[in-house]
Short mmCIF file of C-alpha atoms in Angstrom, two decimals:
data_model
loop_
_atom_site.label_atom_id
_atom_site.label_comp_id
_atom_site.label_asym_id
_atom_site.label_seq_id
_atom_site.Cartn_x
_atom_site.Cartn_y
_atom_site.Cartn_z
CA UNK T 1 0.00 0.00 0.00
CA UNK T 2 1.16 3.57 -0.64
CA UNK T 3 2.08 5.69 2.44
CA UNK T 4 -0.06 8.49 2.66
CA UNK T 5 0.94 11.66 3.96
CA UNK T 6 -1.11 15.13 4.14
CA UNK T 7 1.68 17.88 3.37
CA UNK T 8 1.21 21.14 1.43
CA UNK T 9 -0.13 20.93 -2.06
CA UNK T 10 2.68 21.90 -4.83
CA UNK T 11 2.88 25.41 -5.71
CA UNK T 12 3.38 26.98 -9.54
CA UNK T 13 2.53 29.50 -11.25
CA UNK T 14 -0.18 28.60 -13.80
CA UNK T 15 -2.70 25.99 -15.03
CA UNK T 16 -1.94 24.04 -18.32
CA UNK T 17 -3.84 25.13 -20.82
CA UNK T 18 -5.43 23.63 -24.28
CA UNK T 19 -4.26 24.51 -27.81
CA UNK T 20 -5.58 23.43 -30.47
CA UNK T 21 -3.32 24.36 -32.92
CA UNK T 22 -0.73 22.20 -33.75
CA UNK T 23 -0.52 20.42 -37.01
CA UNK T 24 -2.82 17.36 -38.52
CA UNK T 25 -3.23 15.51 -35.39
CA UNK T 26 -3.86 12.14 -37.24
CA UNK T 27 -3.21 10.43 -33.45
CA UNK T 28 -6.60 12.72 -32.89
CA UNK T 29 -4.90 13.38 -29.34
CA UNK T 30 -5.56 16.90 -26.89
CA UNK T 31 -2.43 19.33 -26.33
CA UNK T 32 -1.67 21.08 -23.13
CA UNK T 33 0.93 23.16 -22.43
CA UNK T 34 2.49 24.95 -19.45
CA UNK T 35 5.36 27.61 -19.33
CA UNK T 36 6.88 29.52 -16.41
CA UNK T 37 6.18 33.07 -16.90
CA UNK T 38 9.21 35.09 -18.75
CA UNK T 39 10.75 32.09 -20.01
CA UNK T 40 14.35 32.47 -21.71
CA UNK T 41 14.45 31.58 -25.69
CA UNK T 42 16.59 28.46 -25.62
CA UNK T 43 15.05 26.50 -22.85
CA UNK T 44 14.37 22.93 -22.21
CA UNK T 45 11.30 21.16 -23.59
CA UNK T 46 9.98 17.83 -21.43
CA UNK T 47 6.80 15.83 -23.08
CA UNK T 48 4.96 14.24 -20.12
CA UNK T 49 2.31 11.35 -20.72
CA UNK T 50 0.02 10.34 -18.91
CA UNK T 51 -1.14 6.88 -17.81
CA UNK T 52 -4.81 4.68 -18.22
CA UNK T 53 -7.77 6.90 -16.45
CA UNK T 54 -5.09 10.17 -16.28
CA UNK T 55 -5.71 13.18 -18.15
CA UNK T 56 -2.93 15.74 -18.81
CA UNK T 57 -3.45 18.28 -16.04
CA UNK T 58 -3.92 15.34 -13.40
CA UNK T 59 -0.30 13.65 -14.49
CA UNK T 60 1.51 17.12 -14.80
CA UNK T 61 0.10 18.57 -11.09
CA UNK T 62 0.46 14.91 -9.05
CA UNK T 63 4.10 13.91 -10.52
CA UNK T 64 5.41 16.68 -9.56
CA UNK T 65 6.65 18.38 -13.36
CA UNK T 66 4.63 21.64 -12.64
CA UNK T 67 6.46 22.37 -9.94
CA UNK T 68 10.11 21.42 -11.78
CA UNK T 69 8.99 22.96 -14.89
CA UNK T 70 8.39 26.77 -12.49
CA UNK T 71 11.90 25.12 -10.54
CA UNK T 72 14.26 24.51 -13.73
CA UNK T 73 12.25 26.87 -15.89
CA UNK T 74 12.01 24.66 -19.03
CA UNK T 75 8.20 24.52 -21.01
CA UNK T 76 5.93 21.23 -20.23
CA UNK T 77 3.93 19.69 -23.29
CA UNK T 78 1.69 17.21 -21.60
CA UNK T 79 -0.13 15.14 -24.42
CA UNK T 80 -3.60 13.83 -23.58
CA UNK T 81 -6.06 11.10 -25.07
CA UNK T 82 -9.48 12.25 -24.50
CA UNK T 83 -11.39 10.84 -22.13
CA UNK T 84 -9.07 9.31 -20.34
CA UNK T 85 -7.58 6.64 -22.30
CA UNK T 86 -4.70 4.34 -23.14
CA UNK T 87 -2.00 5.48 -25.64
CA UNK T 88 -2.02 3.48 -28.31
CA UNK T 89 1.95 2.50 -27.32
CA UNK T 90 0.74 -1.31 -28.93
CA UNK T 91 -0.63 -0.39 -32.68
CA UNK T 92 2.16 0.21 -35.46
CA UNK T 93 -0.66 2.35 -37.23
CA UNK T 94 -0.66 4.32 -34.02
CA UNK T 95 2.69 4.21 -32.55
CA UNK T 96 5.44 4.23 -35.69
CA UNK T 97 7.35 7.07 -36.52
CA UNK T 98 5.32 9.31 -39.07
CA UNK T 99 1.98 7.94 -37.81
CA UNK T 100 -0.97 8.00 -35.69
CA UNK T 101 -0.32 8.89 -32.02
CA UNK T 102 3.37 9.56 -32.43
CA UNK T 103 2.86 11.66 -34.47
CA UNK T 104 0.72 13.74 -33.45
CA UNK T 105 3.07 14.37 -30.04
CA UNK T 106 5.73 15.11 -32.53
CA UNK T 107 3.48 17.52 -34.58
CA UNK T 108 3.15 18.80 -30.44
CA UNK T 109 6.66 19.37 -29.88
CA UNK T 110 6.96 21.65 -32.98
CA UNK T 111 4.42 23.83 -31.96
CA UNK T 112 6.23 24.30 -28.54
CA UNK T 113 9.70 24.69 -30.07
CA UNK T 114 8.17 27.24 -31.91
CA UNK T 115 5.97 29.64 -29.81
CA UNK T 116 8.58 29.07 -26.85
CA UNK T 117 11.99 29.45 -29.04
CA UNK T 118 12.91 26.35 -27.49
CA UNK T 119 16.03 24.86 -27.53
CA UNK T 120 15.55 21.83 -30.19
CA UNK T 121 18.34 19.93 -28.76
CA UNK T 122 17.02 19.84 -25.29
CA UNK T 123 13.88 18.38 -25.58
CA UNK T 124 12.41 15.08 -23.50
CA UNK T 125 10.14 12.94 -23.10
CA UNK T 126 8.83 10.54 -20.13
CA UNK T 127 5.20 9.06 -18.88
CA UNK T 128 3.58 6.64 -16.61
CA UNK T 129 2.33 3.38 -17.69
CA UNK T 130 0.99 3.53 -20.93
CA UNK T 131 2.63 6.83 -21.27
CA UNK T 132 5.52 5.11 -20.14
CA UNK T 133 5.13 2.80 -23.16
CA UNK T 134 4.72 5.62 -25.64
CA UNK T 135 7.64 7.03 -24.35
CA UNK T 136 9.56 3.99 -25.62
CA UNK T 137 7.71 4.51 -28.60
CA UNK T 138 8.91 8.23 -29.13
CA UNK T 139 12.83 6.86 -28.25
CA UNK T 140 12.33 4.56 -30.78
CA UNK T 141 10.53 6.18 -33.83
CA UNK T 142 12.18 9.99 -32.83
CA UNK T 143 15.63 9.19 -31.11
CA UNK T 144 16.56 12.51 -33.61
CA UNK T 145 14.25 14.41 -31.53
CA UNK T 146 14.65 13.77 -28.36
CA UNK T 147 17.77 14.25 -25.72
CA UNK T 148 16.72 12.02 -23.49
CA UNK T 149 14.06 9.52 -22.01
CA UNK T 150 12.12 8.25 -18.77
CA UNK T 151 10.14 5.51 -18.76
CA UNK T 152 7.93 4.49 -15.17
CA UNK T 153 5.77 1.68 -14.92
CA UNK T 154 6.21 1.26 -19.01
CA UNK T 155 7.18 -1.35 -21.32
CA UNK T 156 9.34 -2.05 -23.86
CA UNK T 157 8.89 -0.60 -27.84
CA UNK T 158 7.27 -3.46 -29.65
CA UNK T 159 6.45 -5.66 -27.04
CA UNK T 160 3.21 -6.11 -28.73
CA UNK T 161 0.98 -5.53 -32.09
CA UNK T 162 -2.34 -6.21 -30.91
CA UNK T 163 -4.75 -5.44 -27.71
CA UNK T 164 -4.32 -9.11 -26.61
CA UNK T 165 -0.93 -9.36 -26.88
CA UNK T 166 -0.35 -5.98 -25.25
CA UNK T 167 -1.97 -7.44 -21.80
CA UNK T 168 0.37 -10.75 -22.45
CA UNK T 169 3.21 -7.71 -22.07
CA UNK T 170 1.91 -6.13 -19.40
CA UNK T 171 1.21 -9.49 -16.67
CA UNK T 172 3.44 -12.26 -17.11
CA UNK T 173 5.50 -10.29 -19.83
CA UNK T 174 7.54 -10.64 -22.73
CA UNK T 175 11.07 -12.36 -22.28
CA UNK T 176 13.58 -11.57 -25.98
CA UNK T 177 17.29 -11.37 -25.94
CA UNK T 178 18.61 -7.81 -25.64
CA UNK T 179 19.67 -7.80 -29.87
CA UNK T 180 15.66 -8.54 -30.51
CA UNK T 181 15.00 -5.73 -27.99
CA UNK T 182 17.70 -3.58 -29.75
CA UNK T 183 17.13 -5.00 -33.11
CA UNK T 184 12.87 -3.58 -32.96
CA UNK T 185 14.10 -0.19 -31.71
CA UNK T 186 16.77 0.15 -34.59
CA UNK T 187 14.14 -0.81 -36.67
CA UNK T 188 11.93 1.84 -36.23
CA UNK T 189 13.67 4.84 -37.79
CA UNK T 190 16.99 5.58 -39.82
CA UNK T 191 18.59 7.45 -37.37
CA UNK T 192 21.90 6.09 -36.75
CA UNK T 193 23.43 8.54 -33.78
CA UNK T 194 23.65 8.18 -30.40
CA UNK T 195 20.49 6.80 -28.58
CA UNK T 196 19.03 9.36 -26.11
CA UNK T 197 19.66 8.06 -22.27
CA UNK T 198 16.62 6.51 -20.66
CA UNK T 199 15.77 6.91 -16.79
CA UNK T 200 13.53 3.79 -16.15
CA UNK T 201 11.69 3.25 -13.05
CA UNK T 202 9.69 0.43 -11.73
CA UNK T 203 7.98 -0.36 -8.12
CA UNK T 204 8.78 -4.29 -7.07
CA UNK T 205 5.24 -5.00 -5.95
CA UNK T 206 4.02 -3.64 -9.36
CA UNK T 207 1.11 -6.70 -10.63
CA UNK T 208 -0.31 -4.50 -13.58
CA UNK T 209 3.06 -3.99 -15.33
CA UNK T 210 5.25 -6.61 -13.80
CA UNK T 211 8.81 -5.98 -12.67
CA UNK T 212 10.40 -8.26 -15.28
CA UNK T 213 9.38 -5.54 -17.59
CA UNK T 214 12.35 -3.31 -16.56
CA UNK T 215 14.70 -5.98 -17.44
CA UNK T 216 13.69 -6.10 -20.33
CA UNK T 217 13.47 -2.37 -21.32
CA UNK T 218 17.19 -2.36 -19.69
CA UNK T 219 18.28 -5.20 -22.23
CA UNK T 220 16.51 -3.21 -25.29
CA UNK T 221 17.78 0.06 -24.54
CA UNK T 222 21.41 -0.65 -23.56
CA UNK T 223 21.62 -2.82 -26.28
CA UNK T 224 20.36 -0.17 -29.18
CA UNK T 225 22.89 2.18 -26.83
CA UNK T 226 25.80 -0.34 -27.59
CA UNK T 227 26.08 -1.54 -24.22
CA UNK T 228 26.37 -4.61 -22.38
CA UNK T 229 23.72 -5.63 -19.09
CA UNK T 230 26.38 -5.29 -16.38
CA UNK T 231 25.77 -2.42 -14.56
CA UNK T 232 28.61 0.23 -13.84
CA UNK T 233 27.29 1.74 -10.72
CA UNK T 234 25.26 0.12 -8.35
CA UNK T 235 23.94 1.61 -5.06
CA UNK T 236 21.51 3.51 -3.46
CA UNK T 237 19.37 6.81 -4.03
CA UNK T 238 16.82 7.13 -0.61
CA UNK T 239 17.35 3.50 0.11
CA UNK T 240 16.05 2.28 -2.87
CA UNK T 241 18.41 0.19 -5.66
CA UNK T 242 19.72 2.01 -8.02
CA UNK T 243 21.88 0.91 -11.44
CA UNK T 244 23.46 2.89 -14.58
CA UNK T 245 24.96 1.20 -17.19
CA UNK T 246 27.80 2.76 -19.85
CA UNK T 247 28.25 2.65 -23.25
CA UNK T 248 31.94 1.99 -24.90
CA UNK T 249 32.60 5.77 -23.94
CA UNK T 250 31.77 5.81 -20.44
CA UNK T 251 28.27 7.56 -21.24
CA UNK T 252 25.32 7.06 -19.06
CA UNK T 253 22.65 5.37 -21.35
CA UNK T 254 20.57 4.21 -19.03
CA UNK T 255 20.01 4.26 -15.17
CA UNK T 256 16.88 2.34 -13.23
CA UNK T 257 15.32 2.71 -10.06
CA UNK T 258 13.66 -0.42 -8.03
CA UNK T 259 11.04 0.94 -6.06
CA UNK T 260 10.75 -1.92 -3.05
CA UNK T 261 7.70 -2.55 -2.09
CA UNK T 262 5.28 0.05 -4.65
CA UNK T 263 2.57 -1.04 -6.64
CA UNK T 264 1.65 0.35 -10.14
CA UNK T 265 2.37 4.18 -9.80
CA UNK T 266 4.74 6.65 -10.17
CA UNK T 267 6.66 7.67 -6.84
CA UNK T 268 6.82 10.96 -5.62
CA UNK T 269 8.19 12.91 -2.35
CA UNK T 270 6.46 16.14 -1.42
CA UNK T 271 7.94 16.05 1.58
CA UNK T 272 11.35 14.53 1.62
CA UNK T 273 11.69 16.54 -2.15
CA UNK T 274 9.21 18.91 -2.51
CA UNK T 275 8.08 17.06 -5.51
CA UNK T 276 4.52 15.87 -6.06
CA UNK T 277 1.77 14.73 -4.13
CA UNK T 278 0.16 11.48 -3.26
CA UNK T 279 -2.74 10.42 -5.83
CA UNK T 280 -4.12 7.37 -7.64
CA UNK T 281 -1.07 6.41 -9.33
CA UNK T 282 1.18 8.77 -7.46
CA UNK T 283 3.01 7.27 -4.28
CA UNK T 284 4.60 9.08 -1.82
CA UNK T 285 7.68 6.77 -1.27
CA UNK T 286 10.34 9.64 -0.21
CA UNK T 287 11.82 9.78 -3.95
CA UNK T 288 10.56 11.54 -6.70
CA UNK T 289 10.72 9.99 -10.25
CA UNK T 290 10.10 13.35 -11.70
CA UNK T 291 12.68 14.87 -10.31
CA UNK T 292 15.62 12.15 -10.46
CA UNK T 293 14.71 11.74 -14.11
CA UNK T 294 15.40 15.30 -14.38
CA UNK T 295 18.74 15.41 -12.75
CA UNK T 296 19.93 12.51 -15.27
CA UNK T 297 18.89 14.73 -17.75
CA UNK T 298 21.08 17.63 -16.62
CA UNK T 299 17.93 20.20 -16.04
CA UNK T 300 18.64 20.15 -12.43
#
């Protein structure tokens, strides 16, 4: 069970709002957006999605981003399917690079870049769940586009082509070798550059998106990173395990968090942090996903 505790509600400065106009839409998806006030040309960009039965506003306030976004002073784009659904992270009609869903968040991130002057090398993109999912999706079909990744509660790009086989992902999971992981990702565009760095998280007690899915993101992701599985730093970040692995270079291409003991959700520490608040699928467990995600990023 998550731990509960009343503290003060985060603070920032606005409300996301809706616009409207942002390209073709073909995913047929809602844009928010949220900026600081007096934000610099040349500033950060991060894409947050939400998870199943979110909505944009919910994912942005409980995980804590508002609050970074007014902290760090970088411009939020939080994507939203209407009426609180799934991203379609599953369909390759929906979720392929010039298509459907992806593109439309794409489409998104132009429209940002531009009415923000936005800093086009700087932009990245995380979610929860099913956003988690799309966000291996947009690492996959976009690694030209974005800097870097986090991926919490998620699954791994191509994991599945159907509804059915998408549950079969989700609870008992999907076991490949890392080169099949690697091999879909490569697959997916013609970029050929460094892969962004990907921040995964996962709670240990998670039944909806079993654990064994952040193996297998870390096998997919390290190996389309050219990296091997052995870890080059393990310890501890507020008592809870904590591994980055290197490419040839000594680069950080991807960390992970094991969050003992947490359900499905995204963890969050308005207290210990000031990051967050305690919600459906946000769990105070005295670390903030948000905000370490960030740090790997370099926004800190």
């Amino acid at each position: 069970m998550a731990t509960l505790t009343v503290t003060a509600r985060p603070s920032y400065a606005g409300t996301p709002t809706e616009e409207t106009g942002f390209g073709s839409n073909p995913g047929a998806l809602q844009m928010f957006r949220y900026a600081p006030a007096g934000l610099p040309a040349g500033a950060p960009l991060v894409v947050a999605m939400h998870g199943c039965t979110q909505n944009a506003r919910q994912y942005g306030d409980e995980t804590g981003w508002l609050q970074l976004a007014d902290r760090w002073h970088f411009a939020l784009l939080l994507p939203q399917k209407p009426f609180g659904g799934c991203f379609s992270w599953y369909d390759p009609a929906k979720a392929g690079r010039g298509q459907g869903e992806a593109l439309s968040v794409t489409q998104m991130v132009d429209r940002m870049l531009t009415e923000y002057r936005g800093d086009a090398r700087r932009v990245y993109v995380t979610g929860l769940s099913a956003g988690g999912a799309m966000t291996a999706v947009m690492l996959a079909a976009y690694p030209d586009v974005f800097a870097g990744g986090g991926v919490v509660a998620g699954l791994p790009f191509r994991c599945a082509t159907t509804m059915i086989q998408a549950y079969t992902c989700m609870n008992p999971g999907v076991n490949r070798t890392p080169q099949a992981w690697g091999d879909l990702a490569r697959a997916a565009s013609p970029y050929r550059g460094p892969r962004p760095p990907v921040s995964i998280w996962h709670g240990t007690s998670d039944t909806t998106v079993v654990p064994a899915n952040l193996t297998e993101l870390v096998e997919q992701w390290t190996d389309a990173s050219g990296a091997d599985q052995a870890p080059d730093v393990s310890d501890t970040v507020a008592g809870y395990p904590h591994r980055v692995y290197a490419d040839g270079s000594g680069r950080p291409v991807v960390e992970t968090y094991q969050i003992t003991g947490m359900p499905h959700g995204q963890p969050v520490a308005p207290a210990a942090e000031q990051c967050g608040h305690a919600g459906t699928y946000s769990l105070d467990k005295g670390v903030c996903a948000a905000y370490h995600i960030g740090l790997f990023w370099g926004l800190g």
